[in-house]
Tab-separated table of C-alpha atoms in Angstrom:
chain	number	residue	atom	x	y	z
A	134	MET	CA	28.365	-10.126	76.910
A	135	VAL	CA	31.426	-8.850	76.034
A	136	ARG	CA	31.790	-12.295	74.679
A	137	THR	CA	27.767	-12.332	73.350
A	138	ALA	CA	27.991	-8.848	71.512
A	139	LEU	CA	31.086	-10.784	69.630
A	140	THR	CA	29.985	-13.653	68.935
A	141	ARG	CA	27.208	-11.775	67.485
A	142	CYS	CA	29.604	-10.145	65.184
A	143	SER	CA	31.098	-12.809	64.040
A	144	ARG	CA	28.277	-14.291	63.185
A	145	LEU	CA	26.449	-11.429	60.936
A	146	ALA	CA	30.139	-11.647	59.347
A	147	CYS	CA	30.008	-14.838	59.251
A	148	VAL	CA	26.380	-14.415	56.902
A	149	LEU	CA	27.778	-11.001	55.458
A	150	ALA	CA	30.089	-12.975	53.902
A	151	LEU	CA	27.419	-15.451	52.761
A	152	LEU	CA	25.867	-12.550	50.902
A	153	LEU	CA	29.211	-11.298	49.792
A	154	SER	CA	30.027	-14.632	48.216
A	155	LEU	CA	26.374	-15.563	46.794
A	156	ASN	CA	26.113	-12.440	44.983
A	157	SER	CA	29.060	-13.038	43.127
A	158	ILE	CA	28.488	-16.486	42.055
A	159	VAL	CA	25.310	-15.353	40.575
A	160	ALA	CA	27.316	-12.976	38.708
A	161	ALA	CA	29.565	-15.526	37.242
A	162	ALA	CA	27.182	-17.432	36.350
A	163	GLN	CA	25.035	-14.995	33.924
A	164	GLN	CA	28.467	-13.265	32.806
A	165	LEU	CA	28.484	-17.019	31.561
A	166	LYS	CA	25.583	-16.847	29.979
A	167	ALA	CA	26.786	-14.394	27.698
A	168	GLU	CA	29.495	-15.826	26.425
A	169	THR	CA	28.883	-19.736	26.661
A	170	PRO	CA	27.178	-20.515	22.806
A	171	THR	CA	23.468	-21.295	23.170
A	172	PRO	CA	20.949	-21.725	20.384
A	173	GLN	CA	17.716	-19.770	20.483
A	174	ARG	CA	14.751	-22.823	20.302
A	175	GLN	CA	12.200	-21.629	17.349
A	176	ALA	CA	11.751	-23.212	14.677
A	177	TRP	CA	12.022	-19.780	13.099
A	178	TRP	CA	15.540	-18.997	13.780
A	179	THR	CA	16.993	-22.899	13.068
A	180	GLU	CA	15.628	-22.409	9.606
A	181	ARG	CA	16.787	-18.253	8.961
A	182	HIS	CA	19.797	-20.212	10.396
A	183	ASP	CA	19.880	-23.368	7.777
A	184	ARG	CA	19.830	-20.912	5.225
A	185	THR	CA	22.038	-18.431	6.357
A	186	VAL	CA	25.093	-21.783	6.181
A	187	SER	CA	23.761	-22.427	3.026
A	188	ARG	CA	24.788	-19.033	1.733
A	189	ILE	CA	27.854	-19.517	3.523
A	190	ARG	CA	28.693	-22.902	1.127
A	191	GLN	CA	28.544	-21.349	-1.653
A	192	GLY	CA	31.162	-19.240	-0.956
A	193	GLN	CA	31.589	-15.622	-2.391
A	194	VAL	CA	31.437	-13.903	1.043
A	195	ASP	CA	33.572	-10.328	1.632
A	196	LEU	CA	31.041	-9.024	3.549
A	197	LEU	CA	29.298	-9.501	6.954
A	198	PHE	CA	26.814	-7.680	8.867
A	199	ILE	CA	26.049	-10.102	11.694
A	200	GLY	CA	23.861	-9.028	15.260
A	201	ASP	CA	20.097	-8.913	15.512
A	202	SER	CA	16.783	-7.926	14.608
A	203	ILE	CA	18.702	-4.102	14.314
A	204	THR	CA	20.864	-6.074	12.047
A	205	GLN	CA	18.184	-8.363	10.393
A	206	GLY	CA	16.362	-4.848	9.199
A	207	TRP	CA	18.113	-4.974	6.255
A	208	GLU	CA	16.598	-7.384	4.795
A	209	GLU	CA	13.627	-4.890	5.472
A	210	ASP	CA	13.483	-1.497	5.910
A	211	GLY	CA	16.991	-1.342	5.621
A	212	ARG	CA	16.255	-2.910	1.485
A	213	PRO	CA	16.837	0.218	-0.321
A	214	VAL	CA	19.521	0.947	2.110
A	215	TRP	CA	21.056	-2.012	1.073
A	216	ASP	CA	20.738	-2.778	-2.224
A	217	ARG	CA	23.058	0.987	-2.720
A	218	TYR	CA	25.777	0.209	-0.618
A	219	TYR	CA	25.513	-3.287	-0.085
A	220	ALA	CA	24.688	-6.152	-2.975
A	221	GLY	CA	27.739	-4.980	-5.379
A	222	ARG	CA	29.703	-5.825	-1.718
A	223	ARG	CA	29.281	-9.629	-1.961
A	224	ALA	CA	27.247	-9.124	1.800
A	225	VAL	CA	25.253	-11.145	3.609
A	226	ASN	CA	23.328	-10.567	7.171
A	227	LEU	CA	24.045	-12.579	9.893
A	228	GLY	CA	21.322	-10.372	11.406
A	229	PHE	CA	18.881	-12.829	13.991
A	230	ASN	CA	15.703	-11.173	16.144
A	231	SER	CA	15.380	-11.666	19.520
A	232	ASP	CA	20.120	-12.820	19.050
A	233	GLN	CA	22.142	-12.337	22.223
A	234	THR	CA	25.893	-12.555	22.255
A	235	ASP	CA	25.827	-16.469	23.174
A	236	ASN	CA	23.049	-16.661	20.110
A	237	VAL	CA	25.436	-14.578	18.175
A	238	LEU	CA	28.424	-17.059	19.614
A	239	TRP	CA	26.165	-20.110	19.060
A	240	ARG	CA	25.846	-19.407	15.324
A	241	LEU	CA	29.223	-18.271	14.937
A	242	GLU	CA	30.682	-21.754	15.624
A	243	HIS	CA	28.416	-23.748	13.554
A	244	GLY	CA	28.507	-22.976	9.976
A	245	GLU	CA	28.288	-19.530	9.630
A	246	LEU	CA	31.771	-18.560	9.245
A	247	ASP	CA	33.157	-22.339	7.743
A	248	GLY	CA	35.246	-21.461	4.387
A	249	ILE	CA	35.024	-18.267	3.888
A	250	ALA	CA	37.655	-15.307	4.352
A	251	PRO	CA	35.748	-12.189	4.370
A	252	LYS	CA	37.635	-7.971	4.181
A	253	LEU	CA	35.416	-6.972	6.752
A	254	ALA	CA	32.647	-8.214	9.178
A	255	ILE	CA	30.094	-5.822	10.739
A	256	VAL	CA	29.300	-6.238	14.498
A	257	MET	CA	26.039	-4.319	16.515
A	258	ILE	CA	25.063	-6.814	19.606
A	259	GLY	CA	23.961	-6.031	22.951
A	260	THR	CA	20.941	-4.956	23.431
A	261	ASN	CA	18.711	-7.622	23.454
A	262	ASN	CA	21.054	-7.872	25.996
A	263	ALA	CA	19.383	-5.699	28.590
A	264	THR	CA	16.617	-6.553	27.963
A	265	ILE	CA	15.686	-10.236	28.056
A	266	ARG	CA	18.227	-11.340	30.270
A	267	GLU	CA	18.976	-7.705	31.768
A	268	ASP	CA	22.360	-9.012	31.612
A	269	PRO	CA	24.726	-5.567	33.235
A	270	PRO	CA	26.810	-3.877	31.066
A	271	GLU	CA	30.496	-5.958	32.237
A	272	THR	CA	28.543	-9.289	30.819
A	273	THR	CA	27.425	-7.779	28.063
A	274	THR	CA	30.544	-6.370	26.785
A	275	ALA	CA	32.422	-9.820	28.487
A	276	GLY	CA	30.078	-11.472	25.605
A	277	ILE	CA	30.700	-9.118	23.012
A	278	ARG	CA	34.611	-9.813	23.855
A	279	ALA	CA	33.253	-13.352	23.475
A	280	ILE	CA	32.382	-12.634	19.974
A	281	LEU	CA	35.427	-10.428	18.767
A	282	THR	CA	37.504	-13.483	19.578
A	283	THR	CA	36.068	-16.444	17.942
A	284	LEU	CA	36.405	-14.565	14.644
A	285	ARG	CA	39.723	-13.047	15.286
A	286	THR	CA	40.822	-16.530	15.453
A	287	ARG	CA	37.842	-18.297	13.243
A	288	LEU	CA	38.945	-15.374	10.422
A	289	PRO	CA	41.954	-14.094	11.501
A	290	ASP	CA	42.600	-12.381	7.743
A	291	THR	CA	39.438	-10.606	8.457
A	292	LYS	CA	38.778	-6.812	9.543
A	293	ILE	CA	36.743	-6.817	12.059
A	294	LEU	CA	34.377	-2.858	12.502
A	295	LEU	CA	33.051	-3.342	15.904
A	296	LEU	CA	29.532	-0.128	15.957
A	297	ALA	CA	28.668	0.883	19.738
A	298	ILE	CA	24.861	-0.282	20.498
A	299	PHE	CA	22.259	1.498	18.782
A	300	PRO	CA	20.274	4.548	20.935
A	301	ARG	CA	17.260	3.140	22.330
A	302	GLY	CA	14.117	5.154	23.503
A	303	ALA	CA	12.589	7.818	22.988
A	304	SER	CA	14.760	10.347	25.537
A	305	ALA	CA	18.631	10.370	26.910
A	306	ASP	CA	17.453	8.993	30.898
A	307	ASP	CA	15.836	6.095	29.139
A	308	PRO	CA	17.117	3.601	31.254
A	309	LEU	CA	17.565	0.942	28.442
A	310	ARG	CA	19.642	3.135	27.237
A	311	ARG	CA	21.791	3.998	29.926
A	312	VAL	CA	22.850	0.036	29.782
A	313	ASN	CA	23.462	0.272	26.475
A	314	GLU	CA	25.832	3.537	26.880
A	315	ALA	CA	27.849	1.657	30.177
A	316	VAL	CA	27.486	-1.160	27.117
A	317	ASN	CA	29.422	1.935	24.727
A	318	ALA	CA	32.157	2.953	27.340
A	319	ARG	CA	33.680	-0.142	27.772
A	320	LEU	CA	34.197	-1.251	23.810
A	321	PRO	CA	37.060	0.749	22.608
A	322	THR	CA	39.194	-1.539	24.893
A	323	LEU	CA	37.940	-4.577	22.864
A	324	ALA	CA	39.387	-2.774	19.852
A	325	ASP	CA	42.889	-2.796	18.741
A	326	GLN	CA	42.049	-0.276	15.999
A	327	HIS	CA	44.201	-2.631	13.611
A	328	GLN	CA	42.025	-5.963	13.728
A	329	VAL	CA	39.062	-4.416	15.742
A	330	VAL	CA	37.784	-1.297	15.251
A	331	PHE	CA	35.702	0.221	17.176
A	332	LEU	CA	32.873	3.486	15.740
A	333	ASN	CA	30.637	5.032	17.649
A	334	ILE	CA	28.154	6.676	15.323
A	335	ASN	CA	25.103	7.318	18.115
A	336	ARG	CA	25.144	10.993	17.657
A	337	ARG	CA	23.877	10.575	13.708
A	338	PHE	CA	20.896	9.190	15.234
A	339	LEU	CA	19.997	11.963	17.963
A	340	ASP	CA	19.414	15.705	18.049
A	341	GLY	CA	20.976	17.878	20.575
A	342	ASP	CA	19.321	16.969	23.740
A	343	GLY	CA	20.041	13.326	23.214
A	344	ARG	CA	16.299	12.501	21.529
A	345	LEU	CA	15.677	9.599	19.529
A	346	SER	CA	12.713	10.598	16.688
A	347	ALA	CA	10.359	8.451	15.560
A	348	GLU	CA	11.166	9.211	12.271
A	349	ILE	CA	14.620	7.984	12.219
A	350	MET	CA	13.462	5.202	14.646
A	351	PRO	CA	9.870	4.194	14.816
A	352	ASP	CA	9.944	2.838	18.435
A	353	PHE	CA	12.804	4.145	19.429
A	354	LEU	CA	14.506	0.744	18.507
A	355	HIS	CA	14.096	-1.127	15.552
A	356	PRO	CA	15.399	1.970	12.648
A	357	GLY	CA	13.467	3.484	9.716
A	358	ALA	CA	14.267	3.926	6.094
A	359	LEU	CA	16.165	6.950	7.987
A	360	GLY	CA	17.676	5.442	9.943
A	361	TYR	CA	19.457	2.575	8.143
A	362	ARG	CA	20.146	5.447	5.619
A	363	LEU	CA	22.137	7.043	8.145
A	364	TRP	CA	23.593	4.100	9.319
A	365	ALA	CA	25.741	3.745	5.755
A	366	GLU	CA	26.287	6.844	5.107
A	367	GLY	CA	27.908	6.916	8.943
A	368	MET	CA	30.810	3.919	8.274
A	369	GLU	CA	30.277	4.546	4.714
A	370	GLU	CA	34.518	6.090	4.239
A	371	LEU	CA	35.429	3.842	7.420
A	372	VAL	CA	33.509	0.877	5.325
A	373	LYS	CA	35.969	1.385	2.341
A	374	LYS	CA	39.045	1.482	4.140
A	375	LEU	CA	38.854	-1.894	6.208
A	376	MET	CA	37.560	-3.284	2.480
A	377	ALA	CA	40.597	-1.721	1.526
A	378	GLU	CA	38.634	0.179	-1.953
A	379	SER	CA	40.153	3.989	-1.372
């Protein structure tokens, strides 16, 4: 009886060990996806990438914005603010709708950094990792780290401003906002505050209770005109410093 019980315990321990091992393998595979350069397959995405590379090949780039649809929106609701703050700074928008960290990596490795030496690259990416692939915070952080490594390697003289992922959802207890905040808590460890500087301006978008206004982000994810103004104002002094304008 004792031997039978011990055998059962041994088998159970083996099963538990196997399950833990499988979970580790799945987590490692998921993290690898966030760090592996991968293109989106939609035609519009490829066309936008081709246009962006054509612009990069023209040179005269001092400022890069790197991100997803939130960054791409500088060309739409954010256009007046962009024209005021960035049109005269030879800025290029590398924001692509629905991009996750792996999509950004692919773009950076396929022409979007070729032959340029900008003064500053502004990076804000990660919210789509939480939704499209449901990456856990540590996985998204690994993807962001890979982007920073690529930038530091390819653009050794470029300063990098790493922004916290912007708040989403109407209230502070929004599940996806909580995921992003867990990523944001890890991001300062990726910045040396010399070449890579971390900045969190999220309080500018929220009221005292952590609520997000539809006036600032109409769909509680993408900034409207006011949101883009708050974004620009919130980092302007640091942008000037990092671009050696003051």
